[in-house]
Amino acid sequence: MSHILRLLLPSVLLLNCCYAQTFVADDVKLSWYIVANNYKNSNETLSQLTLENRGKAHIPAKGWTIYFNGSNQRLQNKDEAPVVIEQVNGDYFKLFLKPNFKGIAPGEKLQVFVLSRELKNYTDHAKGFYIVFDHNTSLGIPIKYITASSVDYTAKEKQLAAKIYQENSFIKDVPLAQLPPVFPTPNHYQYGVGSFTLTAAAKIVANAKFKNEANYLASELKNVFGKAPLIATSGRSSVLLQLDQTIKNEGYEIKITTQSVIIKAASNAGIFYGIQSLKTMFPPKTWASKQTSIQLKAVTIKDAPRFAHRAFMMDVSRNFQPKAQVLKLIDLLSLYKINVLHMHFNDDEGWRIAIPGLPELTEVGGRRGHTLNEEDRIFPAYGSGPDVNNVTGTGFFSRSDYIEILRYATTRHVQVIPEFETPGHARAAIKAMNARYAKFMSKGDSVEAKKYLLRDLSDQSKYRSVQGWDDNVINPALPSVYTFLEKITDEIISMYKEAAAPIKTIHFGGDEVPEGVWEKSPAVKQLMAKDKSIENVDEMWHYYFKKVGQILKSRNLYLSGWEEIGMKKTLVNGKKQMVLDPRFINENFHTDVWNNLHGNEDLAYKMANAGYKVVLTNVTNMYLDLAYNGSYNEPGQYWGGYVDVNKPYGFIPYNYYKNQKEDFLGNPLKAGYFDGKERLTAEGKKNIIGIQAPLWSEIIKTTEQFEYLLLPKLFGLAERAWAVDPQWSIETDSAKSESLYQKDWSVFMNTLSKKELLRLDHYAGGFNYRIPTAGIVTENDMIKVNTQFPGFKVRYTLDGSEPTANSPIYTHKTSNQIQLKLRVFNNEGRGGQTITYQK
């Protein structure tokens, strides 16, 4: 099994000074093959890197360097190798030549072996290879490359297929008529007698309070029927939007009879969610073509959300996504009543929103491409390559783009929370302000040059972040840092004001600042001498977030951040650790707590019990960028485990220990694993304000990849954030709890396969949700298959070809099949990954 990526680019000629022939860069072929995982029980991967000369000219012994992105690569036998692999910064590496390198003759190869952290799936491979010639170091030229694995994964994939089969076997078919009428599952519903026929001739009568929502409904019905219905504030109608002050905030009631559709609510959001529920009662294929009428079953629904904060985090910093995709995402979130879009605007690898007065943020920090000095762009990352015009490494939202996004979201009752990651993960901003500094210094204006500077120019501190950067942390001792933050804050507030969008908070990060920062900073030393409340360098953390909190508080906003904003470093058993810091408990800091790994399993509950407002963002259940499973062919990360739709669905917010069945490596947890962990108290429960699922974008290069990792996992978030606490989550008898869970799980999965996934084939233009691989086992000389989604079909071939929508549907066959290929298809005939199965 291999993942092959080929980049074919124009040939570039270079005069070979040593051999008087032309060296054609396009004739260089690079291959990177995984040779062994867990090499010599080291938890490292051994790979073979081959440079092959497919041209007619000799590849010279000097005058060129290859750059690429990868993870902590190093040569196995660096002393004997004729080349050097060296980290430039972060995931950015270069391969250059030793003096004893003799070049590569036509038809010959150079082979070296490389060690790295363990590479478990194809998205781990090094990528973005390009060559730079000494005579023109400003130009990077992509070269052809192949990344693959020569490791035999057959046994592992077969074991995984059997595990999937076992998991799928618990999912029973549930008739469509027995499924809930809307999604997420409503608090209460009761079917009536008969049905209502909705057509374009419908008239909407809405309370004046609900004018905007009535316009939204009319627009949605126009998308369905091709014609918008009339809207009025009184008179006879077929669709009524009524004010009922007795209904709780965001709650709604729907009553459909043979005569009308009545939606009641006390709030605009409640009416909107009633409208969204009405839409999920439409037949799933409604959006495939224009309709003349829609039949709606008579039903009464009473519904309200469990949590007020139902959030999805979109990372546009590591790899960019266009505005159109953000608007499409908002349509999806609002359909399923997810009311917070947390936008991660900056990180080490990119700054993605224009700030008036600071053009360098996007002109430098928003662009990636080949550079030696980062004066007008930052280094390539995640395989973005040398071209500064690449569509994922380069890109940003203009001020008008963001205002459009805010208006679109506000109409759909989605609150957009902007995040600016600080003081760590801030390299793109730091480099941008370095460029600004250099520009004004060249003009002789040192005051303006230093106005927004984010680093101490004399700092000699040494550190390396988790992602490998040695220059990505803002220096909190500089007054210019707070001038910068105030500028960002005020410009963002201005955008929200112009968009007439609500803003309550700005997220200022606080994640993963490495050991060693600020220790040799003269600015920090000077501040500590002046301010005796800063007892040591680690206390700069508290100093920083105290000032950031004050900036926001003075503007009637509160601070949001990752859990570390409520933590501090201290010595525990002779080692520095992050522990809870009670000093900000009364400051209304809202913490997104992601870390429930490696002794931090109870961190979210500790913080809530102490008094911090907590958004549960547990990596093991909510990180949607984690791969669906451990297959080599499955894209995604895995450092926090594997996440399929069952992980967010099975999450129990007030007792997440109960349904945590495996560790981050996918191994079953031992009995008593959570013994001694802090439990959520009654007071702590009040501080759990919601749940959130992030989708980090390190491996995401296209909108299709974004949607693949997003869906169907997002449905689990939507259900847990909105629906009432299920009975299985509170049942103390483990056998009863498991039985109740499996029953509800079957209903949920049938709801997805028979309603919501069919809807998303066309809704908002259609979504590229993941179609799962088949579960496969051999029993009594029979190869048996099943699928995660009832109603999806498994098709096969026996001749080695890829199964298509026209291939036969698989039934139980004898195991004497060779070259058996199996592939799951949805109702539209779109297929998932193909599995090759042998007995």
Tab-separated table of N, CA and C in Angstrom, residues 599-698:
chain	number	residue	atom	x	y	z
A	599	GLY	N	-1.944	12.000	32.778
A	599	GLY	CA	-2.068	12.545	34.120
A	599	GLY	C	-2.954	13.763	34.218
A	600	ASN	N	-3.405	14.282	33.086
A	600	ASN	CA	-4.293	15.447	33.081
A	600	ASN	C	-5.748	15.065	32.800
A	601	GLU	N	-6.076	13.812	33.004
A	601	GLU	CA	-7.419	13.340	32.671
A	601	GLU	C	-8.512	14.126	33.391
A	602	ASP	N	-8.213	14.627	34.580
A	602	ASP	CA	-9.229	15.338	35.362
A	602	ASP	C	-9.039	16.849	35.349
A	603	LEU	N	-8.192	17.362	34.456
A	603	LEU	CA	-7.877	18.796	34.465
A	603	LEU	C	-9.114	19.662	34.270
A	604	ALA	N	-9.978	19.292	33.339
A	604	ALA	CA	-11.175	20.097	33.087
A	604	ALA	C	-12.040	20.185	34.338
A	605	TYR	N	-12.187	19.082	35.029
A	605	TYR	CA	-13.010	19.078	36.245
A	605	TYR	C	-12.344	19.857	37.378
A	606	LYS	N	-11.024	19.755	37.474
A	606	LYS	CA	-10.300	20.542	38.481
A	606	LYS	C	-10.537	22.036	38.265
A	607	MET	N	-10.466	22.455	37.010
A	607	MET	CA	-10.611	23.876	36.722
A	607	MET	C	-12.046	24.340	36.962
A	608	ALA	N	-13.017	23.522	36.568
A	608	ALA	CA	-14.419	23.885	36.806
A	608	ALA	C	-14.728	23.900	38.295
A	609	ASN	N	-14.234	22.921	39.023
A	609	ASN	CA	-14.466	22.872	40.473
A	609	ASN	C	-13.848	24.076	41.177
A	610	ALA	N	-12.718	24.546	40.643
A	610	ALA	CA	-12.041	25.693	41.246
A	610	ALA	C	-12.757	27.012	40.955
A	611	GLY	N	-13.571	27.027	39.892
A	611	GLY	CA	-14.322	28.238	39.587
A	611	GLY	C	-14.128	28.800	38.195
A	612	TYR	N	-13.239	28.200	37.392
A	612	TYR	CA	-13.061	28.662	36.019
A	612	TYR	C	-14.238	28.219	35.147
A	613	LYS	N	-14.618	29.068	34.199
A	613	LYS	CA	-15.579	28.681	33.188
A	613	LYS	C	-14.867	27.763	32.200
A	614	VAL	N	-15.466	26.609	31.904
A	614	VAL	CA	-14.794	25.575	31.135
A	614	VAL	C	-15.627	25.173	29.926
A	615	VAL	N	-14.967	25.149	28.780
A	615	VAL	CA	-15.527	24.548	27.572
A	615	VAL	C	-14.784	23.238	27.359
A	616	LEU	N	-15.491	22.124	27.470
A	616	LEU	CA	-14.862	20.820	27.336
A	616	LEU	C	-14.444	20.599	25.884
A	617	THR	N	-13.118	20.424	25.690
A	617	THR	CA	-12.555	20.290	24.348
A	617	THR	C	-11.627	19.083	24.330
A	618	ASN	N	-12.013	18.036	25.038
A	618	ASN	CA	-11.144	16.884	25.284
A	618	ASN	C	-10.569	16.320	23.993
A	619	VAL	N	-9.254	16.237	23.923
A	619	VAL	CA	-8.597	15.778	22.702
A	619	VAL	C	-9.033	14.374	22.325
A	620	THR	N	-9.217	13.480	23.290
A	620	THR	CA	-9.513	12.083	22.982
A	620	THR	C	-10.877	11.883	22.346
A	621	ASN	N	-11.765	12.853	22.501
A	621	ASN	CA	-13.118	12.727	21.959
A	621	ASN	C	-13.487	13.799	20.950
A	622	MET	N	-12.857	14.969	21.041
A	622	MET	CA	-13.338	16.124	20.296
A	622	MET	C	-12.389	16.654	19.226
A	623	TYR	N	-11.168	16.138	19.140
A	623	TYR	CA	-10.234	16.635	18.136
A	623	TYR	C	-10.524	15.941	16.799
A	624	LEU	N	-11.213	16.655	15.927
A	624	LEU	CA	-11.691	16.055	14.690
A	624	LEU	C	-10.576	15.834	13.678
A	625	ASP	N	-9.412	16.454	13.882
A	625	ASP	CA	-8.287	16.243	12.969
A	625	ASP	C	-7.585	14.917	13.221
A	626	LEU	N	-7.912	14.238	14.315
A	626	LEU	CA	-7.339	12.926	14.567
A	626	LEU	C	-7.937	11.926	13.576
A	627	ALA	N	-7.114	10.999	13.097
A	627	ALA	CA	-7.550	10.029	12.097
A	627	ALA	C	-8.719	9.190	12.617
A	628	TYR	N	-9.535	8.719	11.690
A	628	TYR	CA	-10.675	7.887	12.074
A	628	TYR	C	-10.236	6.582	12.703
A	629	ASN	N	-9.122	6.033	12.235
A	629	ASN	CA	-8.596	4.798	12.815
A	629	ASN	C	-7.120	4.682	12.465
A	630	GLY	N	-6.505	3.558	12.807
A	630	GLY	CA	-5.061	3.403	12.681
A	630	GLY	C	-4.572	2.890	11.350
A	631	SER	N	-5.405	2.897	10.324
A	631	SER	CA	-4.972	2.443	9.002
A	631	SER	C	-3.901	3.367	8.441
A	632	TYR	N	-2.924	2.772	7.751
A	632	TYR	CA	-1.895	3.563	7.072
A	632	TYR	C	-2.530	4.489	6.036
A	633	ASN	N	-3.649	4.073	5.458
A	633	ASN	CA	-4.297	4.827	4.383
A	633	ASN	C	-5.282	5.878	4.880
A	634	GLU	N	-5.438	5.988	6.176
A	634	GLU	CA	-6.410	6.929	6.735
A	634	GLU	C	-5.706	8.233	7.111
A	635	PRO	N	-6.120	9.356	6.527
A	635	PRO	CA	-5.449	10.630	6.826
A	635	PRO	C	-5.775	11.124	8.224
A	636	GLY	N	-4.853	11.886	8.780
A	636	GLY	CA	-5.117	12.499	10.072
A	636	GLY	C	-3.990	12.269	11.053
A	637	GLN	N	-4.075	12.981	12.153
A	637	GLN	CA	-3.094	12.828	13.219
A	637	GLN	C	-3.573	11.772	14.207
A	638	TYR	N	-2.744	11.454	15.193
A	638	TYR	CA	-3.098	10.372	16.115
A	638	TYR	C	-2.427	10.528	17.473
A	639	TRP	N	-1.749	11.647	17.698
A	639	TRP	CA	-1.028	11.826	18.959
A	639	TRP	C	-1.964	11.816	20.158
A	640	GLY	N	-3.239	12.121	19.930
A	640	GLY	CA	-4.216	12.092	21.009
A	640	GLY	C	-5.204	10.955	20.883
A	641	GLY	N	-4.900	9.985	20.006
A	641	GLY	CA	-5.795	8.858	19.797
A	641	GLY	C	-6.429	8.919	18.419
A	642	TYR	N	-7.468	8.117	18.244
A	642	TYR	CA	-8.224	8.082	16.996
A	642	TYR	C	-9.663	8.493	17.292
A	643	VAL	N	-10.248	9.258	16.392
A	643	VAL	CA	-11.593	9.789	16.637
A	643	VAL	C	-12.486	9.513	15.432
A	644	ASP	N	-13.463	8.645	15.625
A	644	ASP	CA	-14.555	8.450	14.679
A	644	ASP	C	-15.788	9.083	15.309
A	645	VAL	N	-16.920	8.988	14.652
A	645	VAL	CA	-18.127	9.668	15.139
A	645	VAL	C	-18.567	9.145	16.500
A	646	ASN	N	-18.173	7.925	16.841
A	646	ASN	CA	-18.562	7.378	18.142
A	646	ASN	C	-17.913	8.101	19.315
A	647	LYS	N	-16.736	8.707	19.099
A	647	LYS	CA	-16.037	9.356	20.212
A	647	LYS	C	-16.783	10.605	20.699
A	648	PRO	N	-17.142	11.562	19.840
A	648	PRO	CA	-17.950	12.676	20.355
A	648	PRO	C	-19.352	12.245	20.756
A	649	TYR	N	-19.937	11.283	20.052
A	649	TYR	CA	-21.282	10.828	20.416
A	649	TYR	C	-21.292	10.207	21.814
A	650	GLY	N	-20.287	9.405	22.124
A	650	GLY	CA	-20.238	8.706	23.406
A	650	GLY	C	-19.688	9.528	24.553
A	651	PHE	N	-19.363	10.792	24.295
A	651	PHE	CA	-18.797	11.657	25.328
A	651	PHE	C	-19.859	12.022	26.360
A	652	ILE	N	-19.508	11.889	27.647
A	652	ILE	CA	-20.426	12.226	28.739
A	652	ILE	C	-19.851	13.445	29.452
A	653	PRO	N	-20.372	14.628	29.186
A	653	PRO	CA	-19.731	15.854	29.676
A	653	PRO	C	-19.515	15.906	31.186
A	654	TYR	N	-20.480	15.447	31.967
A	654	TYR	CA	-20.369	15.571	33.413
A	654	TYR	C	-19.703	14.363	34.074
A	655	ASN	N	-19.386	13.341	33.277
A	655	ASN	CA	-18.667	12.183	33.811
A	655	ASN	C	-17.984	11.461	32.656
A	656	TYR	N	-17.027	12.136	32.017
A	656	TYR	CA	-16.437	11.549	30.818
A	656	TYR	C	-15.555	10.348	31.105
A	657	TYR	N	-15.249	10.082	32.374
A	657	TYR	CA	-14.521	8.857	32.689
A	657	TYR	C	-15.363	7.617	32.337
A	658	LYS	N	-16.669	7.729	32.508
A	658	LYS	CA	-17.560	6.571	32.432
A	658	LYS	C	-17.500	5.880	31.070
A	659	ASN	N	-17.425	6.652	30.006
A	659	ASN	CA	-17.490	6.052	28.680
A	659	ASN	C	-16.159	6.109	27.936
A	660	GLN	N	-15.078	6.375	28.677
A	660	GLN	CA	-13.751	6.373	28.069
A	660	GLN	C	-13.242	4.939	28.116
A	661	LYS	N	-13.163	4.302	26.955
A	661	LYS	CA	-12.885	2.873	26.907
A	661	LYS	C	-11.479	2.530	26.432
A	662	GLU	N	-10.765	3.493	25.830
A	662	GLU	CA	-9.432	3.196	25.344
A	662	GLU	C	-8.513	4.379	25.558
A	663	ASP	N	-7.201	4.102	25.583
A	663	ASP	CA	-6.237	5.177	25.759
A	663	ASP	C	-5.948	5.842	24.414
A	664	PHE	N	-5.038	6.798	24.419
A	664	PHE	CA	-4.784	7.558	23.195
A	664	PHE	C	-4.125	6.716	22.107
A	665	LEU	N	-3.642	5.532	22.449
A	665	LEU	CA	-3.065	4.635	21.452
A	665	LEU	C	-4.089	3.645	20.915
A	666	GLY	N	-5.315	3.733	21.444
A	666	GLY	CA	-6.354	2.820	21.008
A	666	GLY	C	-6.404	1.527	21.789
A	667	ASN	N	-5.615	1.426	22.863
A	667	ASN	CA	-5.614	0.216	23.685
A	667	ASN	C	-6.699	0.299	24.750
A	668	PRO	N	-7.337	-0.847	25.074
A	668	PRO	CA	-8.372	-0.835	26.113
A	668	PRO	C	-7.812	-0.354	27.451
A	669	LEU	N	-8.600	0.471	28.162
A	669	LEU	CA	-8.176	0.948	29.473
A	669	LEU	C	-8.360	-0.148	30.518
A	670	LYS	N	-7.423	-0.212	31.432
A	670	LYS	CA	-7.516	-1.179	32.513
A	670	LYS	C	-8.567	-0.739	33.522
A	671	ALA	N	-9.166	-1.704	34.199
A	671	ALA	CA	-10.138	-1.400	35.246
A	671	ALA	C	-9.490	-0.521	36.306
A	672	GLY	N	-10.212	0.497	36.758
A	672	GLY	CA	-9.706	1.392	37.785
A	672	GLY	C	-8.780	2.469	37.267
A	673	TYR	N	-8.718	2.637	35.951
A	673	TYR	CA	-7.785	3.602	35.367
A	673	TYR	C	-8.002	5.006	35.921
A	674	PHE	N	-9.265	5.371	36.173
A	674	PHE	CA	-9.563	6.725	36.628
A	674	PHE	C	-9.711	6.840	38.145
A	675	ASP	N	-9.366	5.782	38.847
A	675	ASP	CA	-9.431	5.844	40.308
A	675	ASP	C	-8.515	6.952	40.815
A	676	GLY	N	-9.005	7.735	41.744
A	676	GLY	CA	-8.215	8.810	42.326
A	676	GLY	C	-8.295	10.116	41.563
A	677	LYS	N	-8.949	10.110	40.393
A	677	LYS	CA	-9.101	11.345	39.641
A	677	LYS	C	-10.234	12.191	40.233
A	678	GLU	N	-10.056	13.503	40.148
A	678	GLU	CA	-11.050	14.413	40.718
A	678	GLU	C	-12.357	14.331	39.947
A	679	ARG	N	-13.442	14.267	40.684
A	679	ARG	CA	-14.777	14.199	40.075
A	679	ARG	C	-15.390	15.592	40.031
A	680	LEU	N	-16.307	15.783	39.114
A	680	LEU	CA	-16.980	17.060	38.968
A	680	LEU	C	-17.970	17.253	40.109
A	681	THR	N	-17.882	18.392	40.791
A	681	THR	CA	-18.782	18.693	41.899
A	681	THR	C	-20.041	19.391	41.373
A	682	ALA	N	-21.009	19.554	42.259
A	682	ALA	CA	-22.236	20.254	41.875
A	682	ALA	C	-21.935	21.692	41.468
A	683	GLU	N	-21.018	22.348	42.198
A	683	GLU	CA	-20.640	23.715	41.838
A	683	GLU	C	-19.830	23.729	40.547
A	684	GLY	N	-18.962	22.739	40.403
A	684	GLY	CA	-18.172	22.649	39.188
A	684	GLY	C	-19.034	22.451	37.957
A	685	LYS	N	-20.099	21.690	38.131
A	685	LYS	CA	-21.017	21.428	37.018
A	685	LYS	C	-21.586	22.725	36.450
A	686	LYS	N	-21.817	23.693	37.313
A	686	LYS	CA	-22.356	24.985	36.872
A	686	LYS	C	-21.359	25.737	35.984
A	687	ASN	N	-20.075	25.391	36.116
A	687	ASN	CA	-19.034	26.086	35.355
A	687	ASN	C	-18.696	25.415	34.028
A	688	ILE	N	-19.316	24.266	33.738
A	688	ILE	CA	-19.170	23.646	32.424
A	688	ILE	C	-20.155	24.350	31.498
A	689	ILE	N	-19.659	25.274	30.696
A	689	ILE	CA	-20.571	26.104	29.900
A	689	ILE	C	-20.850	25.519	28.528
A	690	GLY	N	-20.090	24.499	28.115
A	690	GLY	CA	-20.356	23.914	26.816
A	690	GLY	C	-19.272	22.966	26.374
A	691	ILE	N	-19.377	22.523	25.136
A	691	ILE	CA	-18.388	21.625	24.561
A	691	ILE	C	-17.984	22.145	23.180
A	692	GLN	N	-16.786	21.734	22.760
A	692	GLN	CA	-16.212	22.247	21.519
A	692	GLN	C	-15.410	21.162	20.816
A	693	ALA	N	-15.474	21.161	19.497
A	693	ALA	CA	-14.667	20.244	18.686
A	693	ALA	C	-13.787	21.045	17.743
A	694	PRO	N	-12.469	20.957	17.878
A	694	PRO	CA	-11.563	21.645	16.949
A	694	PRO	C	-11.216	20.760	15.746
A	695	LEU	N	-10.910	21.414	14.636
A	695	LEU	CA	-10.359	20.725	13.470
A	695	LEU	C	-9.102	21.474	13.036
A	696	TRP	N	-7.959	20.981	13.537
A	696	TRP	CA	-6.672	21.596	13.195
A	696	TRP	C	-6.303	21.213	11.765
A	697	SER	N	-5.542	22.083	11.091
A	697	SER	CA	-5.436	21.956	9.637
A	697	SER	C	-4.061	21.586	9.112
A	698	GLU	N	-3.193	21.029	9.948
A	698	GLU	CA	-1.837	20.733	9.485
A	698	GLU	C	-1.814	19.889	8.209
